[in-house]
mmCIF file of C-alpha atoms in Angstrom:
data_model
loop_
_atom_site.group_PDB
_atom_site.id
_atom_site.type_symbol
_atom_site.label_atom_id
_atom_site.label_comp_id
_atom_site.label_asym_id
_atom_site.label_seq_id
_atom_site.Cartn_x
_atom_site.Cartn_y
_atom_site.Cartn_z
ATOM 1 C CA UNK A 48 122.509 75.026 131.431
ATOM 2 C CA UNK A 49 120.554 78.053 133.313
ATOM 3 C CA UNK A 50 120.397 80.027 130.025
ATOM 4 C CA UNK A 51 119.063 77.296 127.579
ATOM 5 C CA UNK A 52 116.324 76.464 130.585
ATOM 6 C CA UNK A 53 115.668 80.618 131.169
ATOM 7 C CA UNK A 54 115.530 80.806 127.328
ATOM 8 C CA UNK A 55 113.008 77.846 126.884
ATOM 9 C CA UNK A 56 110.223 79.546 129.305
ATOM 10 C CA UNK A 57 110.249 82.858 127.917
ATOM 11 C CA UNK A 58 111.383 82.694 124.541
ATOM 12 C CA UNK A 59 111.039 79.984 122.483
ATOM 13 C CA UNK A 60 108.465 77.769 124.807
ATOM 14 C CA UNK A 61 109.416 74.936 123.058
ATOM 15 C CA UNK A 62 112.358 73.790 125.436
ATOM 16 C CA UNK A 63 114.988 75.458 123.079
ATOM 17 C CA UNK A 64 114.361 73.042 120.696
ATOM 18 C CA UNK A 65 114.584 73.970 116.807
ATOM 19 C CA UNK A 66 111.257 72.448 116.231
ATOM 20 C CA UNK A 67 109.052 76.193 116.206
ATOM 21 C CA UNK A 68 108.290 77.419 113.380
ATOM 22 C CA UNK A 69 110.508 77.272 110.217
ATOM 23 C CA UNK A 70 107.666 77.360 107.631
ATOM 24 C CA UNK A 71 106.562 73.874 108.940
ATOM 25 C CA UNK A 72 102.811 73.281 110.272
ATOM 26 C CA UNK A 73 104.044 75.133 113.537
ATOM 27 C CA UNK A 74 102.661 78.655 112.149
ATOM 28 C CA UNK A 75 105.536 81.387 111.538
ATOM 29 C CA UNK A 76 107.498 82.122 114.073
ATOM 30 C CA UNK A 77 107.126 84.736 117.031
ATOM 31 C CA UNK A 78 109.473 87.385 114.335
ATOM 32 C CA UNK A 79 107.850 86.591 110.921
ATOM 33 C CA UNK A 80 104.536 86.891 112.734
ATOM 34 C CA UNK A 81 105.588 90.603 113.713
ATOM 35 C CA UNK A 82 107.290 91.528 110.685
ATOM 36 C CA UNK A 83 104.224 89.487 108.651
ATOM 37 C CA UNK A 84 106.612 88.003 106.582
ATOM 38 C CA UNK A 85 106.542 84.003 105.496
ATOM 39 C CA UNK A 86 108.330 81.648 107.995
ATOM 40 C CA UNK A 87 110.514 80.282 105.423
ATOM 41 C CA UNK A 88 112.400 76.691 106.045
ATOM 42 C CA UNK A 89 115.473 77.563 107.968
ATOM 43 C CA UNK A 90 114.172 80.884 109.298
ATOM 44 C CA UNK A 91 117.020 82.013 111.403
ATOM 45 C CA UNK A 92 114.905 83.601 114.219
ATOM 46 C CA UNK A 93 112.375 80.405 114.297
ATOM 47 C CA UNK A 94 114.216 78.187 116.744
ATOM 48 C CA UNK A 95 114.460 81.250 119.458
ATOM 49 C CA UNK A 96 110.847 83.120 119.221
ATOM 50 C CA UNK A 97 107.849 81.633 119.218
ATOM 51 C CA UNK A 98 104.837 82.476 117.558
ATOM 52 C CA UNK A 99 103.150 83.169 121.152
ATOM 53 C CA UNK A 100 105.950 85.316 123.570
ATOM 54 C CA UNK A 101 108.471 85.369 121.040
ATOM 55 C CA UNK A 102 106.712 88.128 118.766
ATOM 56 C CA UNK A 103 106.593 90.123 122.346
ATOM 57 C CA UNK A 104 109.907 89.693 122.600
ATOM 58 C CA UNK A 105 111.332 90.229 118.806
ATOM 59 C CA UNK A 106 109.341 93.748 118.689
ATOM 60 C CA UNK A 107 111.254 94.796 121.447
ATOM 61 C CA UNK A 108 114.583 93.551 119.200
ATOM 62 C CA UNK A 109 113.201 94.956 116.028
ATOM 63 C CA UNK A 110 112.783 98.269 117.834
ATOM 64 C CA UNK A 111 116.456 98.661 119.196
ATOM 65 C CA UNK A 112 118.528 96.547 116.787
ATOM 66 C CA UNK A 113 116.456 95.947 113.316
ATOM 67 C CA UNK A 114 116.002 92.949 112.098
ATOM 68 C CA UNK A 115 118.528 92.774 109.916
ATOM 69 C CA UNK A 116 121.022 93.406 112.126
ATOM 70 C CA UNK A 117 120.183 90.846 114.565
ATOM 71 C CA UNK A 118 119.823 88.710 111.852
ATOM 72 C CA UNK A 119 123.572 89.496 110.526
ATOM 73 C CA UNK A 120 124.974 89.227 113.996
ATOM 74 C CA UNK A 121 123.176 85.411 114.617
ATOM 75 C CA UNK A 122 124.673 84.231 111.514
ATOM 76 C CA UNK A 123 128.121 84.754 112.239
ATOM 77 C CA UNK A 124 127.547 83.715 115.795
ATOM 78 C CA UNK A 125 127.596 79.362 116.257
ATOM 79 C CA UNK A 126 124.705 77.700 116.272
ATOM 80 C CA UNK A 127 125.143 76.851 119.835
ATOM 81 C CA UNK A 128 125.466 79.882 120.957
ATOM 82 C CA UNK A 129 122.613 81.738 119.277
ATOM 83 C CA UNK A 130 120.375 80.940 122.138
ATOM 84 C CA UNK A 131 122.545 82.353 124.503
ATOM 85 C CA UNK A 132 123.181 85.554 121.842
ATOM 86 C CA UNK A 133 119.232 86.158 121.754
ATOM 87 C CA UNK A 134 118.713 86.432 125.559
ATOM 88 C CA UNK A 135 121.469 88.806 125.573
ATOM 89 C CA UNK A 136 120.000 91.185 122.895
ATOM 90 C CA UNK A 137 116.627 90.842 124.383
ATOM 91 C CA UNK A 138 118.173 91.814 127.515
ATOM 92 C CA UNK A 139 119.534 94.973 126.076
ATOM 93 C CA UNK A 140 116.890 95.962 124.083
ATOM 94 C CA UNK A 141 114.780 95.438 126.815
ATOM 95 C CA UNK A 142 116.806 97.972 128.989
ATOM 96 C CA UNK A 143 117.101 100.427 125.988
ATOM 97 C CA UNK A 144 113.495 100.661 125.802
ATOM 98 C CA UNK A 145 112.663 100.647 129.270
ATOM 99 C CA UNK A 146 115.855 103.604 129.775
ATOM 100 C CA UNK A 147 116.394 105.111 126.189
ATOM 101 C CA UNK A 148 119.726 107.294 127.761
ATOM 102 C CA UNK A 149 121.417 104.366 129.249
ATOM 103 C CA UNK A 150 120.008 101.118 129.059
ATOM 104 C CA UNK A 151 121.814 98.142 130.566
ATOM 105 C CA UNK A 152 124.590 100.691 131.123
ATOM 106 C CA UNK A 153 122.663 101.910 133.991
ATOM 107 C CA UNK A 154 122.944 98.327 135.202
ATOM 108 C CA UNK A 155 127.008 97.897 134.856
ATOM 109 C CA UNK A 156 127.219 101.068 136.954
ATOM 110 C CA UNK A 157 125.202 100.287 139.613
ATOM 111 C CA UNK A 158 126.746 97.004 139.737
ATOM 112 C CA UNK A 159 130.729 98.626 139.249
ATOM 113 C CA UNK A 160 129.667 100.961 142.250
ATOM 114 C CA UNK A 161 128.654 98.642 144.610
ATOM 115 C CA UNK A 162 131.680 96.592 143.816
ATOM 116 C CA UNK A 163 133.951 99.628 144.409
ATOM 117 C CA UNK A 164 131.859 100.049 147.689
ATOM 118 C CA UNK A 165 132.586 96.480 149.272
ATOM 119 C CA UNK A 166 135.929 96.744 147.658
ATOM 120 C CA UNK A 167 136.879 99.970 150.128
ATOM 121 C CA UNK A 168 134.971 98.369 152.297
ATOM 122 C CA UNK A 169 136.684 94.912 152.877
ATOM 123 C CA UNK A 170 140.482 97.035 152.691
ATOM 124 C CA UNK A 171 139.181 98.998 155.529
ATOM 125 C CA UNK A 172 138.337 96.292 157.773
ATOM 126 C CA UNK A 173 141.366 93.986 156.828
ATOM 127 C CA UNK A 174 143.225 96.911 157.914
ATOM 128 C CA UNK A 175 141.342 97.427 161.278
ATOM 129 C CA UNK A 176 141.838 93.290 161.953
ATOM 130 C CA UNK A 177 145.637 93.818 161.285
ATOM 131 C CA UNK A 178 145.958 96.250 163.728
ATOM 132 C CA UNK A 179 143.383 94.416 166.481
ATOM 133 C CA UNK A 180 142.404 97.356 167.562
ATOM 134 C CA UNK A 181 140.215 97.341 170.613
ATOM 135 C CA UNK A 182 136.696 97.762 169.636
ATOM 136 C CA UNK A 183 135.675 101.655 168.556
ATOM 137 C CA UNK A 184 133.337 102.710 166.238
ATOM 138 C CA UNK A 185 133.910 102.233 162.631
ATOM 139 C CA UNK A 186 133.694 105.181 160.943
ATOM 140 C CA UNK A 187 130.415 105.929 158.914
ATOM 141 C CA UNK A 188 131.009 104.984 155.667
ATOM 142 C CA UNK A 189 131.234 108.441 154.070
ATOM 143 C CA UNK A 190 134.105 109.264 155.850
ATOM 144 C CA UNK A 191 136.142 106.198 154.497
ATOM 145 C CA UNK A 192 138.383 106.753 151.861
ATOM 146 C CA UNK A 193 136.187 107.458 148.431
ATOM 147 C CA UNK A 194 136.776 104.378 146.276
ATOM 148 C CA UNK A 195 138.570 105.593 143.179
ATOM 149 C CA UNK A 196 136.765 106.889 140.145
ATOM 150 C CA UNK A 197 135.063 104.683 138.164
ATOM 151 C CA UNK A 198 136.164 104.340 134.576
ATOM 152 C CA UNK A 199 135.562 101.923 131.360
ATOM 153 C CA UNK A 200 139.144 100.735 131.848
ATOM 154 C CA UNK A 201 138.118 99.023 135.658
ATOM 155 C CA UNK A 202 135.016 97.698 134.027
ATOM 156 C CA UNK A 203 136.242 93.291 133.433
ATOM 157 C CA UNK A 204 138.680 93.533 130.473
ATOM 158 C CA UNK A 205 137.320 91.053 127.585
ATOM 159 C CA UNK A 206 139.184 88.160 127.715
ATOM 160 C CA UNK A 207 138.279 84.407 127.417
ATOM 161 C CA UNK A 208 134.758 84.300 127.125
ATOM 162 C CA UNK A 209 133.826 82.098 129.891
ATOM 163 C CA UNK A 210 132.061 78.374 128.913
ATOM 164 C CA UNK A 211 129.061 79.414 130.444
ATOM 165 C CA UNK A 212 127.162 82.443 131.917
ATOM 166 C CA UNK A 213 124.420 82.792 134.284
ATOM 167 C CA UNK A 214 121.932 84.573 132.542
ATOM 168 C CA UNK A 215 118.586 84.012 135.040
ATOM 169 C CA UNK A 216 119.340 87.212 136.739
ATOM 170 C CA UNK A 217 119.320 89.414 133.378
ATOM 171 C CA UNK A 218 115.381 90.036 133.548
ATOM 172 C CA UNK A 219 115.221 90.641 137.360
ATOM 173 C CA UNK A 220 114.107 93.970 137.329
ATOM 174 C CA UNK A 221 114.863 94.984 140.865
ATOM 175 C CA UNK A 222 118.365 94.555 139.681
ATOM 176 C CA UNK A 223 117.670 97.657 137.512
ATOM 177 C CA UNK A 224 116.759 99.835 139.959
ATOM 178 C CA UNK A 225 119.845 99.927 142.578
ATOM 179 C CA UNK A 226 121.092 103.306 143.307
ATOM 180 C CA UNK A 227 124.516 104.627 144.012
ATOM 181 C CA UNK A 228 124.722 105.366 147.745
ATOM 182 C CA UNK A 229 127.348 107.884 147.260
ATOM 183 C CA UNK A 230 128.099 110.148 144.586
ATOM 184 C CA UNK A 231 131.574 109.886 142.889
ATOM 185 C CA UNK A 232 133.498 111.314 140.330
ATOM 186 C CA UNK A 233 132.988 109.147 137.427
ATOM 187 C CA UNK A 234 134.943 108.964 134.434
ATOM 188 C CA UNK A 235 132.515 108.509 131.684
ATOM 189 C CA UNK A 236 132.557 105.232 129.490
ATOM 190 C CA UNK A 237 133.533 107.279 127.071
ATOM 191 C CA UNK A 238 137.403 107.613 127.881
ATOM 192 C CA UNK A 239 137.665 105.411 124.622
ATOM 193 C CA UNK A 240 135.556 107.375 122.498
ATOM 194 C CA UNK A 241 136.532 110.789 122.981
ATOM 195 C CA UNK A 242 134.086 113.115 122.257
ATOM 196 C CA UNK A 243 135.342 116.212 121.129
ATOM 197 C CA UNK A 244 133.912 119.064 120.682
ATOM 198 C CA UNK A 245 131.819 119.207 117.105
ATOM 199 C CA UNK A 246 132.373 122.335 114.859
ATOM 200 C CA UNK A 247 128.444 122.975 116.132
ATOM 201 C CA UNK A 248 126.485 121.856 118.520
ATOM 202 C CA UNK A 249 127.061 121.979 122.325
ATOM 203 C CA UNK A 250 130.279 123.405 123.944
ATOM 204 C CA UNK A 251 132.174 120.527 124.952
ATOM 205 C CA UNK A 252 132.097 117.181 125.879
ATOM 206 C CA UNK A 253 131.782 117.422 129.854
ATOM 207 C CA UNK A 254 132.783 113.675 130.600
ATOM 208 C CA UNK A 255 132.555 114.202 134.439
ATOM 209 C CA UNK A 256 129.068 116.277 134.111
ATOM 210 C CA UNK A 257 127.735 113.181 131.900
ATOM 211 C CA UNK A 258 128.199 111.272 134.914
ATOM 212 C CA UNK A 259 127.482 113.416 137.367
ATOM 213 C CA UNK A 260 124.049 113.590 135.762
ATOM 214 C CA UNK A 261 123.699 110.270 135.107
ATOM 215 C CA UNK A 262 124.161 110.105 138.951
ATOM 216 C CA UNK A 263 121.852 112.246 140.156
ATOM 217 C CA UNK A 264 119.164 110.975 137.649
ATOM 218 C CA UNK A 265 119.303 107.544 139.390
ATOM 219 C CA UNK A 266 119.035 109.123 142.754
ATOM 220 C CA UNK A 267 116.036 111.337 141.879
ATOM 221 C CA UNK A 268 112.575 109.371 141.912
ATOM 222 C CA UNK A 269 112.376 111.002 137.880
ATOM 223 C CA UNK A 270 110.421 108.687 135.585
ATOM 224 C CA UNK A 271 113.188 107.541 132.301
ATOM 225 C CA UNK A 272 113.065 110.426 129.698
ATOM 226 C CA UNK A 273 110.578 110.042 126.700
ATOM 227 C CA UNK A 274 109.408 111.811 124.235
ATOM 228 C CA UNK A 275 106.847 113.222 126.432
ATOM 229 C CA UNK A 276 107.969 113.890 129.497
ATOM 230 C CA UNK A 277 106.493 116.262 131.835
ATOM 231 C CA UNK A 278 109.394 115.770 134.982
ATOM 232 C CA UNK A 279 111.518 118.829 135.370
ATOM 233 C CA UNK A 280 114.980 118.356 134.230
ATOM 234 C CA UNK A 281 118.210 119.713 136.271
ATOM 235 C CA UNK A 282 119.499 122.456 133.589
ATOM 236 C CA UNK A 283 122.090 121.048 131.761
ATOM 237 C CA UNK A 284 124.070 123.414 129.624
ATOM 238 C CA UNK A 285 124.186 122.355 125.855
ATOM 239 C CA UNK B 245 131.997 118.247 99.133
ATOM 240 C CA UNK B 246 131.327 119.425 102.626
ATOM 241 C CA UNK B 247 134.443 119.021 104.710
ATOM 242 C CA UNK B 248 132.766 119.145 108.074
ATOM 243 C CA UNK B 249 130.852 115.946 107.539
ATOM 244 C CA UNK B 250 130.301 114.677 110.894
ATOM 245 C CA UNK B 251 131.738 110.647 111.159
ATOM 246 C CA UNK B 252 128.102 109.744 110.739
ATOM 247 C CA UNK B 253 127.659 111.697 107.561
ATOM 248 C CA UNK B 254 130.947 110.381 106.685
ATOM 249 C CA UNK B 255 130.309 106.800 107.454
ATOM 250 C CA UNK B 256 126.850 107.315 105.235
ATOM 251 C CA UNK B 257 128.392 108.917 102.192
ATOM 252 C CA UNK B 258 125.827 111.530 102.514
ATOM 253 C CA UNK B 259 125.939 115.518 102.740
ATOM 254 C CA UNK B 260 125.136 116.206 106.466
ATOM 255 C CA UNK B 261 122.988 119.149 107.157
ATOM 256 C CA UNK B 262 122.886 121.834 109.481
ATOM 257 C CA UNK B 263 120.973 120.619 111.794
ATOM 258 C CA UNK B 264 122.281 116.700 111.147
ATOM 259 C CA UNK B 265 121.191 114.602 114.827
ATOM 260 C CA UNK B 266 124.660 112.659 114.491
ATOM 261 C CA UNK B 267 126.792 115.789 113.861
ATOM 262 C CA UNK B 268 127.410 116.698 118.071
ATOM 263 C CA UNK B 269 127.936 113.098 119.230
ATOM 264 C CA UNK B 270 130.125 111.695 116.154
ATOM 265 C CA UNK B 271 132.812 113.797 115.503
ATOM 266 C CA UNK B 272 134.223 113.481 112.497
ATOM 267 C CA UNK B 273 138.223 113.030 114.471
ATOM 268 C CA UNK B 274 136.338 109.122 115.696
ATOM 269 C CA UNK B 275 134.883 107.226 112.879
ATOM 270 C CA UNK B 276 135.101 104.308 115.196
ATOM 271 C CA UNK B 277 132.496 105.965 117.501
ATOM 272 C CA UNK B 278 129.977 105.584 114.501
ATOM 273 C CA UNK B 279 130.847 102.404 113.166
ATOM 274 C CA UNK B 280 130.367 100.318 116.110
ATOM 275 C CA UNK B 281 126.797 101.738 116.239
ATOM 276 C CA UNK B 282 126.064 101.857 112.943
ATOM 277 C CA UNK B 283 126.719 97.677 112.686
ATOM 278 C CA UNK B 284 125.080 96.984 116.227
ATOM 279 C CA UNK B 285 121.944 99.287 115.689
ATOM 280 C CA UNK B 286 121.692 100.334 112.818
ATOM 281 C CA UNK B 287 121.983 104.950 112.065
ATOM 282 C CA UNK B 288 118.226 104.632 111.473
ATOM 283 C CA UNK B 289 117.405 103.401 115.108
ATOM 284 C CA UNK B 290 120.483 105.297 116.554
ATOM 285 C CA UNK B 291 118.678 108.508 114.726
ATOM 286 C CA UNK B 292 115.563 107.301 115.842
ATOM 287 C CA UNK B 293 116.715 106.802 119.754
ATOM 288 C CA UNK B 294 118.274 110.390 119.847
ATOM 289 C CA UNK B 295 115.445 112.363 118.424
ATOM 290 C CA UNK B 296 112.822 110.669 121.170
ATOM 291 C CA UNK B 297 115.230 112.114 123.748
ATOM 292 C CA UNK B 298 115.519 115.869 125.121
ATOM 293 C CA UNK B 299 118.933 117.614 123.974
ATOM 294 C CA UNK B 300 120.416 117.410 126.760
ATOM 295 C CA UNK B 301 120.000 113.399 127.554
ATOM 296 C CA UNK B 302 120.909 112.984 123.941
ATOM 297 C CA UNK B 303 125.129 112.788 124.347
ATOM 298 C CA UNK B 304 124.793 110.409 127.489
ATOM 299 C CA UNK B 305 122.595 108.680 125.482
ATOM 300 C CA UNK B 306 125.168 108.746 122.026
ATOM 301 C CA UNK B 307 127.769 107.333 124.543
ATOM 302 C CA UNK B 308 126.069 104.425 126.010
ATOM 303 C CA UNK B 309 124.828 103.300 122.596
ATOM 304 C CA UNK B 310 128.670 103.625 121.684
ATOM 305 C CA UNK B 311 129.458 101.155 124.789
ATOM 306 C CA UNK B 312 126.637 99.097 124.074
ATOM 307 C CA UNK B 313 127.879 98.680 120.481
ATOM 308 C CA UNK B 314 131.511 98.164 121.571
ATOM 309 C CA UNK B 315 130.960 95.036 123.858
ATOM 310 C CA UNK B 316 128.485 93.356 121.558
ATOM 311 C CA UNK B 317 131.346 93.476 118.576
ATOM 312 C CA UNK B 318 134.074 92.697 121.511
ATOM 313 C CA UNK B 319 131.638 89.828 122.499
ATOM 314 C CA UNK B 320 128.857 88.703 120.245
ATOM 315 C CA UNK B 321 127.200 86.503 122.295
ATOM 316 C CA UNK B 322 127.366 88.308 125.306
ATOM 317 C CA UNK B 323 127.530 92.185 124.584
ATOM 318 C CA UNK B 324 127.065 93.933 127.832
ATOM 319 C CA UNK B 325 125.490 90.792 129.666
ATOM 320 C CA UNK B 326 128.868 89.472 129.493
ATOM 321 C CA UNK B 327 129.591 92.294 131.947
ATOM 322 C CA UNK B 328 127.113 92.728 134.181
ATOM 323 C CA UNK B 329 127.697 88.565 134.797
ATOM 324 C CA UNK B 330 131.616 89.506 135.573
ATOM 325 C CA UNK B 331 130.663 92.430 137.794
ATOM 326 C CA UNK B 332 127.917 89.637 139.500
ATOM 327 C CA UNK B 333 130.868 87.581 140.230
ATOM 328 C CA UNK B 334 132.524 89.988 141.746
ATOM 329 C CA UNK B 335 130.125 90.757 143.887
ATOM 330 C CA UNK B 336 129.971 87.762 145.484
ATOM 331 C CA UNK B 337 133.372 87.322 146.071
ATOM 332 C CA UNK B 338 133.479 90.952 148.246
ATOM 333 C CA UNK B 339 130.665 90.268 149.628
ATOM 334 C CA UNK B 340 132.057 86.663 151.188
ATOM 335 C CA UNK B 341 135.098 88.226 152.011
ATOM 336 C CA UNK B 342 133.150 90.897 153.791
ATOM 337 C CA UNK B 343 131.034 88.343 156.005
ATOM 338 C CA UNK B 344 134.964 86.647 156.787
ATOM 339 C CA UNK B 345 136.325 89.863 157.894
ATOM 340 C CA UNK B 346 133.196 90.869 159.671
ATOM 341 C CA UNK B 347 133.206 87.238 161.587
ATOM 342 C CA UNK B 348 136.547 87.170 161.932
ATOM 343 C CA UNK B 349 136.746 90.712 163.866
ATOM 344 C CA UNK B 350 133.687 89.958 165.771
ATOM 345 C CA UNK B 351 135.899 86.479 167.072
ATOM 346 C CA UNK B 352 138.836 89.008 167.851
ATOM 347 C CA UNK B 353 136.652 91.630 169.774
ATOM 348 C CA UNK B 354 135.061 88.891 172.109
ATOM 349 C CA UNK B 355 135.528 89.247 175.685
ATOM 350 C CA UNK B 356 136.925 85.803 176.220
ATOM 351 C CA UNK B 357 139.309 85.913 173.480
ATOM 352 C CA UNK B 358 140.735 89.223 174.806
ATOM 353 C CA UNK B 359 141.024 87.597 178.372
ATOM 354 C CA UNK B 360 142.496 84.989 176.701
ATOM 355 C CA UNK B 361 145.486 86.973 174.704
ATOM 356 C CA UNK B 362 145.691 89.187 178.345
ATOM 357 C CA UNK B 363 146.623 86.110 180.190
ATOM 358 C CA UNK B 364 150.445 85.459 181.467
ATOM 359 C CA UNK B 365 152.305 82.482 180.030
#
């Protein structure tokens, strides 16, 4: 399975095996190491980080979800799937940290929009083969038909959770850094949690400005917003 | 008892201050919006994530968390990877129907093909 063999090389080195750790003559684990905490027997973290790459890995986690909670959301998750469940989190702490505004949402858009992109695409050529036109120009793409706006309710509906999922492609950062070729109205994420406006605060939950920024932020060369930044920010009115 | 409690404040059992970092991103009309976070992340690291960011990246950033949060309780093992797999996969599939169309119009527009449909029977 691609996810236990990703999981084994980076995260628990030991071939996904439960054998790391666990308060046994392994050492503590790669998470009781950072939290320098005994590796008790049974350790739920042992078996996925290792007391080399794993502590890398589980301060990232700490950071983002706590311990605790990660801890809390393990145990009610199978054992056979807790492998699985910690590349995930890693995953998305990972983004969090590396883009503290969207994480690995900036990832599902980028992904939706090229979708949306070949989608309009592919209708507009079926159509041109249907007619058998004689060859002319295609149209540039900007002048095709704008692919609808993108909301959380065309995002995959949960269903079935598939038996297995290929998760060798999470960590590829070039996948992080594709930018929307076209700018589109976007219906925030948020169309399920409405965000109305707070008795203080700013004026109003702009749902199409919120994307419209998070737009142009991926097309500008800015560096991801810290603490410290020093980039120039597009005024945004609060 | 302060009856503007924002749904963090709520959610907390705690007065919430003027100047509360929850209060303009977790209305108190959603106490979903909070909840989901609060079991995912935790408020501390939700707090934590907000005040890093400038004001104005700080409701994108409330939202995403919120979506984050949603698909991990939706999907536990998964969260958002879940998603970004599903929107892999259909990927793919447009792009492999693109390179069909794409062949398949390239076969139409040959010359010999149009000779070919030009011909009398």
């Amino acid at each position: 399975m691609s996810s236990s063999n990703f999981a084994s090389s980076s995260m628990s080195g030991s071939g996904g095996s439960s054998s790391g750790g666990g308060g046994g003559g392994g050492g503590p684990c790669g998470a009781c190491k950072f939290l320098r905490r005994k590796c008790v027997t049974g350790c739920i973290f042992a078996p996925h980080f290792d007391s080399e790459q794993g502590a890398a890995h589980f301060a990232a986690v700490h950071k983002v979800f706590g311990a605790s909670n990660v801890s809390k959301l393990l145990l009610h998750i199978p054992v056979e799937k807790r492998q699985d469940a910690v590349i995930t989190i890693c995953y998305e702490a990972q983004a969090r940290l590396r883009d503290p505004v969207y994480g690995c949402v900036a990832h599902i858009f980028a992904l939706q929009q090229q979708v949306v992109n070949l989608q309009a695409e592919v209708s507009y050529l079926q159509a041109h083969l249907a007619t058998l036109e004689l060859p002319t120009p295609p149209p540039p793409p900007l002048l095709a038909p704008p692919p609808p706006p993108l909301s959380i309710a065309d995002l995959p509906a949960f269903s079935a959770v598939p038996a297995t999922y290929d998760l060798s492609s999470l960590f590829d950062p070039t996948a992080w850094n594709i930018i929307p070729h076209q700018r589109h109205e976007i219906e925030t994420l948020t169309s399920q949690f409405p965000t109305t406006a707070a008795p203080r605060g700013d004026g109003g939950g702009d749902l199409q400005e919120l994307a419209r920024e998070f737009l142009a932020r991926r097309a500008a060369p800015a560096e991801p917003c810290t603490n410290q930044q020093a980039s120039p920010l597009p005024p945004h009115s609060t | 008892m302060n009856s503007s409690r924002c749904a963090a404040c709520k959610h907390l059992r705690r007065r919430c201050p003027s100047d509360c970092i929850f209060a303009p991103y977790f209305p108190s009309n959603n106490p979903r919006r909070f909840a989901y976070v609060h079991k995912i992340f935790g408020a501390s690291n939700v707090g934590k994530i907000l005040q890093d960011l400038p004001v104005s990246y700080r409701r994108e950033a409330a939202n995403t968390l919120c979506y984050e949060a949603y698909c991990r309780i939706k999907d536990p093992v998964y969260g958002c990877a879940g998603i970004v797999d599903q929107l892999n996969e259909q990927l793919k599939v447009a792009e492999y129907q693109l390179a069909t169309i794409r062949a398949a119009i390239t076969t139409t527009l040959q010359p010999s093909y149009l000779l070919d449909q030009s011909l009398p029977m």
